[in-house]
């Protein structure tokens, strides 16, 4: 589909950016993705499950570590096709499924991670997805998340509601970021122990972050595509406007949690 034929008014924000050539679509950028993976410390004996791999950039980094198994859980068939193109050899697969109901047996993974996915779910959906990660993990297994974070931890509820409403309108997807304490408690409630926490500014559409994540060639490609497509440009400007408006309260956050053995 050509750029001019896309429905930019209603397309989810991350797919707008992807269609324009943006490859890194995570709140804390590529650096935070690499930090999350470093904390997970994936090795050749690990059985890895990734929820919602999107364009598969993180999958490519993970596969370089040659884990024993890699399985992506993706609802979007178009995204799944992209990820499949990166998979070679045995024990590499993409399953079309919802992260709330994964067609894999109990205790079939040592590492599970997801990025920019839980933020877009309701409270009930967040809980069900984390419960499913718990079911799939072996005791002592690690769960990594890279999401959007609200700061400070005692942020006013009125401001919190305004941010969520503004983000939902700008990106055309439900957005319910939590505070660092809320993210941690959600994991702890499901039987996880927090191992590490990192935060970074939410600079997804800032020039410096764009250069870091995409490189100069990537930034040039994105800029040209934005310049020649008015509808896409309006959506990107709308998203950036909200990110700037709420910059003091928005971050990227990476949390690694370990599944405690059942007593």
GROMACS .gro file of C-alpha atoms in nm:
model
  263
    1UNK     CA    1   0.000   0.000   0.000
    2UNK     CA    2   0.138   0.342  -0.095
    3UNK     CA    3   0.179   0.612   0.169
    4UNK     CA    4  -0.091   0.829   0.015
    5UNK     CA    5  -0.344   0.545   0.028
    6UNK     CA    6  -0.315   0.479   0.402
    7UNK     CA    7  -0.582   0.583   0.652
    8UNK     CA    8  -0.362   0.807   0.864
    9UNK     CA    9  -0.650   0.967   1.051
   10UNK     CA   10  -0.743   0.643   1.228
   11UNK     CA   11  -0.424   0.434   1.211
   12UNK     CA   12  -0.263   0.349   1.548
   13UNK     CA   13   0.028   0.582   1.613
   14UNK     CA   14   0.300   0.316   1.612
   15UNK     CA   15   0.192   0.195   1.268
   16UNK     CA   16   0.188   0.555   1.140
   17UNK     CA   17   0.551   0.589   1.243
   18UNK     CA   18   0.642   0.245   1.108
   19UNK     CA   19   0.486   0.325   0.770
   20UNK     CA   20   0.705   0.636   0.750
   21UNK     CA   21   1.019   0.431   0.804
   22UNK     CA   22   1.066   0.446   1.181
   23UNK     CA   23   1.206   0.117   1.307
   24UNK     CA   24   1.244   0.186   1.680
   25UNK     CA   25   0.899   0.228   1.834
   26UNK     CA   26   0.976   0.183   2.204
   27UNK     CA   27   0.926   0.451   2.475
   28UNK     CA   28   1.283   0.444   2.602
   29UNK     CA   29   1.442   0.400   2.262
   30UNK     CA   30   1.695   0.147   2.136
   31UNK     CA   31   1.926   0.208   2.431
   32UNK     CA   32   1.658   0.096   2.678
   33UNK     CA   33   1.581  -0.209   2.464
   34UNK     CA   34   1.947  -0.303   2.480
   35UNK     CA   35   1.948  -0.240   2.857
   36UNK     CA   36   1.648  -0.470   2.902
   37UNK     CA   37   1.814  -0.746   2.700
   38UNK     CA   38   2.141  -0.703   2.890
   39UNK     CA   39   1.955  -0.742   3.220
   40UNK     CA   40   1.775  -1.052   3.089
   41UNK     CA   41   2.117  -1.196   2.997
   42UNK     CA   42   1.983  -1.432   2.730
   43UNK     CA   43   2.206  -1.733   2.670
   44UNK     CA   44   2.221  -2.037   2.444
   45UNK     CA   45   2.021  -2.251   2.688
   46UNK     CA   46   1.731  -2.009   2.719
   47UNK     CA   47   1.381  -2.069   2.585
   48UNK     CA   48   1.259  -1.721   2.490
   49UNK     CA   49   0.905  -1.601   2.428
   50UNK     CA   50   0.845  -1.247   2.300
   51UNK     CA   51   0.498  -1.094   2.321
   52UNK     CA   52   0.403  -0.855   2.037
   53UNK     CA   53   0.739  -0.827   1.854
   54UNK     CA   54   0.609  -0.559   1.614
   55UNK     CA   55   0.866  -0.502   1.340
   56UNK     CA   56   1.104  -0.751   1.498
   57UNK     CA   57   1.397  -0.524   1.578
   58UNK     CA   58   1.435  -0.666   1.930
   59UNK     CA   59   1.385  -1.016   1.793
   60UNK     CA   60   1.687  -0.968   1.567
   61UNK     CA   61   1.904  -0.868   1.863
   62UNK     CA   62   1.776  -1.163   2.066
   63UNK     CA   63   1.843  -1.410   1.783
   64UNK     CA   64   2.204  -1.295   1.768
   65UNK     CA   65   2.240  -1.448   2.115
   66UNK     CA   66   2.139  -1.787   1.969
   67UNK     CA   67   1.888  -1.896   2.235
   68UNK     CA   68   1.780  -2.260   2.247
   69UNK     CA   69   1.429  -2.151   2.145
   70UNK     CA   70   1.263  -1.831   2.028
   71UNK     CA   71   0.885  -1.798   1.988
   72UNK     CA   72   0.706  -1.473   1.906
   73UNK     CA   73   0.339  -1.423   1.996
   74UNK     CA   74   0.184  -1.175   1.753
   75UNK     CA   75  -0.178  -1.090   1.671
   76UNK     CA   76  -0.105  -0.888   1.359
   77UNK     CA   77  -0.045  -1.110   1.055
   78UNK     CA   78   0.143  -0.837   0.867
   79UNK     CA   79   0.384  -0.791   1.160
   80UNK     CA   80   0.417  -1.169   1.195
   81UNK     CA   81   0.531  -1.195   0.832
   82UNK     CA   82   0.804  -0.940   0.897
   83UNK     CA   83   0.927  -1.127   1.204
   84UNK     CA   84   0.919  -1.462   1.022
   85UNK     CA   85   1.160  -1.320   0.766
   86UNK     CA   86   1.420  -1.294   1.044
   87UNK     CA   87   1.380  -1.654   1.163
   88UNK     CA   88   1.619  -1.922   1.042
   89UNK     CA   89   1.692  -2.270   1.173
   90UNK     CA   90   1.516  -2.491   1.425
   91UNK     CA   91   1.312  -2.381   1.727
   92UNK     CA   92   1.228  -2.043   1.575
   93UNK     CA   93   0.862  -1.962   1.529
   94UNK     CA   94   0.586  -1.699   1.526
   95UNK     CA   95   0.242  -1.790   1.659
   96UNK     CA   96  -0.065  -1.585   1.572
   97UNK     CA   97  -0.225  -1.551   1.913
   98UNK     CA   98  -0.331  -1.316   2.192
   99UNK     CA   99  -0.082  -1.276   2.477
  100UNK     CA  100  -0.370  -1.340   2.719
  101UNK     CA  101  -0.410  -1.695   2.582
  102UNK     CA  102  -0.088  -1.835   2.444
  103UNK     CA  103  -0.105  -2.183   2.282
  104UNK     CA  104   0.201  -2.312   2.468
  105UNK     CA  105   0.226  -2.548   2.767
  106UNK     CA  106   0.292  -2.440   3.126
  107UNK     CA  107   0.654  -2.374   3.225
  108UNK     CA  108   0.777  -2.373   2.864
  109UNK     CA  109   0.998  -2.061   2.880
  110UNK     CA  110   1.292  -1.934   3.081
  111UNK     CA  111   1.261  -1.577   2.953
  112UNK     CA  112   0.961  -1.372   2.841
  113UNK     CA  113   0.964  -1.007   2.742
  114UNK     CA  114   0.746  -0.746   2.576
  115UNK     CA  115   0.779  -0.381   2.482
  116UNK     CA  116   0.526  -0.098   2.447
  117UNK     CA  117   0.245  -0.352   2.478
  118UNK     CA  118   0.112  -0.354   2.836
  119UNK     CA  119   0.078   0.026   2.827
  120UNK     CA  120  -0.190  -0.012   2.560
  121UNK     CA  121  -0.401  -0.253   2.767
  122UNK     CA  122  -0.672  -0.199   3.026
  123UNK     CA  123  -0.601  -0.286   3.389
  124UNK     CA  124  -0.777  -0.622   3.350
  125UNK     CA  125  -0.585  -0.702   3.030
  126UNK     CA  126  -0.253  -0.608   3.192
  127UNK     CA  127  -0.328  -0.850   3.474
  128UNK     CA  128  -0.428  -1.134   3.241
  129UNK     CA  129  -0.116  -1.093   3.027
  130UNK     CA  130   0.116  -1.094   3.329
  131UNK     CA  131  -0.068  -1.400   3.464
  132UNK     CA  132  -0.010  -1.572   3.131
  133UNK     CA  133   0.360  -1.485   3.143
  134UNK     CA  134   0.371  -1.639   3.491
  135UNK     CA  135   0.205  -1.958   3.360
  136UNK     CA  136   0.452  -1.991   3.075
  137UNK     CA  137   0.766  -1.928   3.281
  138UNK     CA  138   0.964  -2.190   3.464
  139UNK     CA  139   1.037  -2.112   3.832
  140UNK     CA  140   1.328  -1.870   3.843
  141UNK     CA  141   1.248  -1.754   3.489
  142UNK     CA  142   1.274  -1.385   3.404
  143UNK     CA  143   1.011  -1.148   3.268
  144UNK     CA  144   1.117  -0.820   3.108
  145UNK     CA  145   0.893  -0.527   3.020
  146UNK     CA  146   0.972  -0.198   2.844
  147UNK     CA  147   0.678   0.040   2.878
  148UNK     CA  148   0.560   0.396   2.922
  149UNK     CA  149   0.597   0.531   3.275
  150UNK     CA  150   0.426   0.812   3.467
  151UNK     CA  151   0.633   1.020   3.704
  152UNK     CA  152   0.650   1.112   3.988
  153UNK     CA  153   0.508   0.814   4.176
  154UNK     CA  154   0.260   1.045   4.355
  155UNK     CA  155   0.140   1.213   4.035
  156UNK     CA  156  -0.196   1.384   4.074
  157UNK     CA  157  -0.488   1.166   3.956
  158UNK     CA  158  -0.637   1.451   3.753
  159UNK     CA  159  -0.309   1.495   3.564
  160UNK     CA  160  -0.282   1.119   3.517
  161UNK     CA  161  -0.630   1.106   3.364
  162UNK     CA  162  -0.554   1.401   3.134
  163UNK     CA  163  -0.233   1.239   3.009
  164UNK     CA  164  -0.409   0.911   2.931
  165UNK     CA  165  -0.691   1.088   2.747
  166UNK     CA  166  -0.449   1.305   2.546
  167UNK     CA  167  -0.234   1.007   2.450
  168UNK     CA  168  -0.534   0.798   2.347
  169UNK     CA  169  -0.657   1.075   2.116
  170UNK     CA  170  -0.312   1.134   1.967
  171UNK     CA  171  -0.214   0.772   1.901
  172UNK     CA  172  -0.566   0.635   1.835
  173UNK     CA  173  -0.505   0.350   2.080
  174UNK     CA  174  -0.598   0.308   2.444
  175UNK     CA  175  -0.298   0.423   2.649
  176UNK     CA  176  -0.280   0.358   3.023
  177UNK     CA  177   0.077   0.409   3.144
  178UNK     CA  178   0.142   0.345   3.513
  179UNK     CA  179   0.385   0.488   3.767
  180UNK     CA  180   0.704   0.300   3.852
  181UNK     CA  181   0.552   0.184   4.181
  182UNK     CA  182   0.232   0.068   4.008
  183UNK     CA  183   0.427  -0.131   3.746
  184UNK     CA  184   0.633  -0.296   4.018
  185UNK     CA  185   0.333  -0.380   4.237
  186UNK     CA  186   0.149  -0.531   3.942
  187UNK     CA  187   0.439  -0.774   3.888
  188UNK     CA  188   0.483  -0.845   4.260
  189UNK     CA  189   0.112  -0.926   4.296
  190UNK     CA  190   0.157  -1.203   4.039
  191UNK     CA  191   0.443  -1.367   4.224
  192UNK     CA  192   0.743  -1.189   4.071
  193UNK     CA  193   1.048  -1.045   4.243
  194UNK     CA  194   1.184  -0.719   4.099
  195UNK     CA  195   1.544  -0.756   3.980
  196UNK     CA  196   1.616  -0.427   3.804
  197UNK     CA  197   1.447  -0.101   3.707
  198UNK     CA  198   1.566   0.165   3.461
  199UNK     CA  199   1.395   0.480   3.335
  200UNK     CA  200   1.467   0.718   3.047
  201UNK     CA  201   1.302   1.032   2.904
  202UNK     CA  202   1.011   0.974   2.667
  203UNK     CA  203   1.188   1.130   2.367
  204UNK     CA  204   1.052   0.906   2.093
  205UNK     CA  205   1.009   1.198   1.849
  206UNK     CA  206   1.295   1.424   1.963
  207UNK     CA  207   1.565   1.478   1.700
  208UNK     CA  208   1.851   1.358   1.921
  209UNK     CA  209   1.670   1.032   2.005
  210UNK     CA  210   1.568   0.987   1.641
  211UNK     CA  211   1.932   1.008   1.534
  212UNK     CA  212   2.038   0.767   1.811
  213UNK     CA  213   1.768   0.516   1.719
  214UNK     CA  214   1.746   0.548   1.340
  215UNK     CA  215   2.078   0.694   1.225
  216UNK     CA  216   2.105   0.987   0.985
  217UNK     CA  217   1.986   0.786   0.683
  218UNK     CA  218   1.681   0.667   0.873
  219UNK     CA  219   1.597   1.018   0.991
  220UNK     CA  220   1.630   1.150   0.636
  221UNK     CA  221   1.393   0.881   0.504
  222UNK     CA  222   1.137   0.955   0.775
  223UNK     CA  223   1.165   1.331   0.716
  224UNK     CA  224   1.106   1.296   0.342
  225UNK     CA  225   0.805   1.071   0.395
  226UNK     CA  226   0.656   1.314   0.645
  227UNK     CA  227   0.716   1.608   0.411
  228UNK     CA  228   0.533   1.451   0.117
  229UNK     CA  229   0.233   1.324   0.313
  230UNK     CA  230   0.011   1.582   0.481
  231UNK     CA  231  -0.214   1.340   0.672
  232UNK     CA  232   0.083   1.154   0.816
  233UNK     CA  233   0.252   1.482   0.904
  234UNK     CA  234  -0.053   1.601   1.097
  235UNK     CA  235  -0.062   1.276   1.297
  236UNK     CA  236   0.309   1.289   1.380
  237UNK     CA  237   0.283   1.654   1.488
  238UNK     CA  238  -0.018   1.570   1.704
  239UNK     CA  239   0.169   1.287   1.875
  240UNK     CA  240   0.479   1.497   1.930
  241UNK     CA  241   0.268   1.780   2.068
  242UNK     CA  242   0.131   1.554   2.341
  243UNK     CA  243   0.472   1.403   2.419
  244UNK     CA  244   0.614   1.755   2.463
  245UNK     CA  245   0.310   1.878   2.661
  246UNK     CA  246   0.348   1.596   2.913
  247UNK     CA  247   0.727   1.560   2.898
  248UNK     CA  248   0.774   1.618   3.271
  249UNK     CA  249   0.545   1.325   3.350
  250UNK     CA  250   0.632   1.072   3.078
  251UNK     CA  251   0.922   0.827   3.070
  252UNK     CA  252   1.023   0.496   2.928
  253UNK     CA  253   1.071   0.224   3.189
  254UNK     CA  254   1.236  -0.117   3.181
  255UNK     CA  255   1.172  -0.369   3.459
  256UNK     CA  256   1.315  -0.719   3.495
  257UNK     CA  257   1.133  -0.950   3.734
  258UNK     CA  258   1.207  -1.308   3.840
  259UNK     CA  259   0.932  -1.566   3.895
  260UNK     CA  260   0.952  -1.691   4.251
  261UNK     CA  261   0.898  -2.066   4.311
  262UNK     CA  262   0.557  -2.160   4.450
  263UNK     CA  263   0.570  -2.225   4.822
   0.00000   0.00000   0.00000
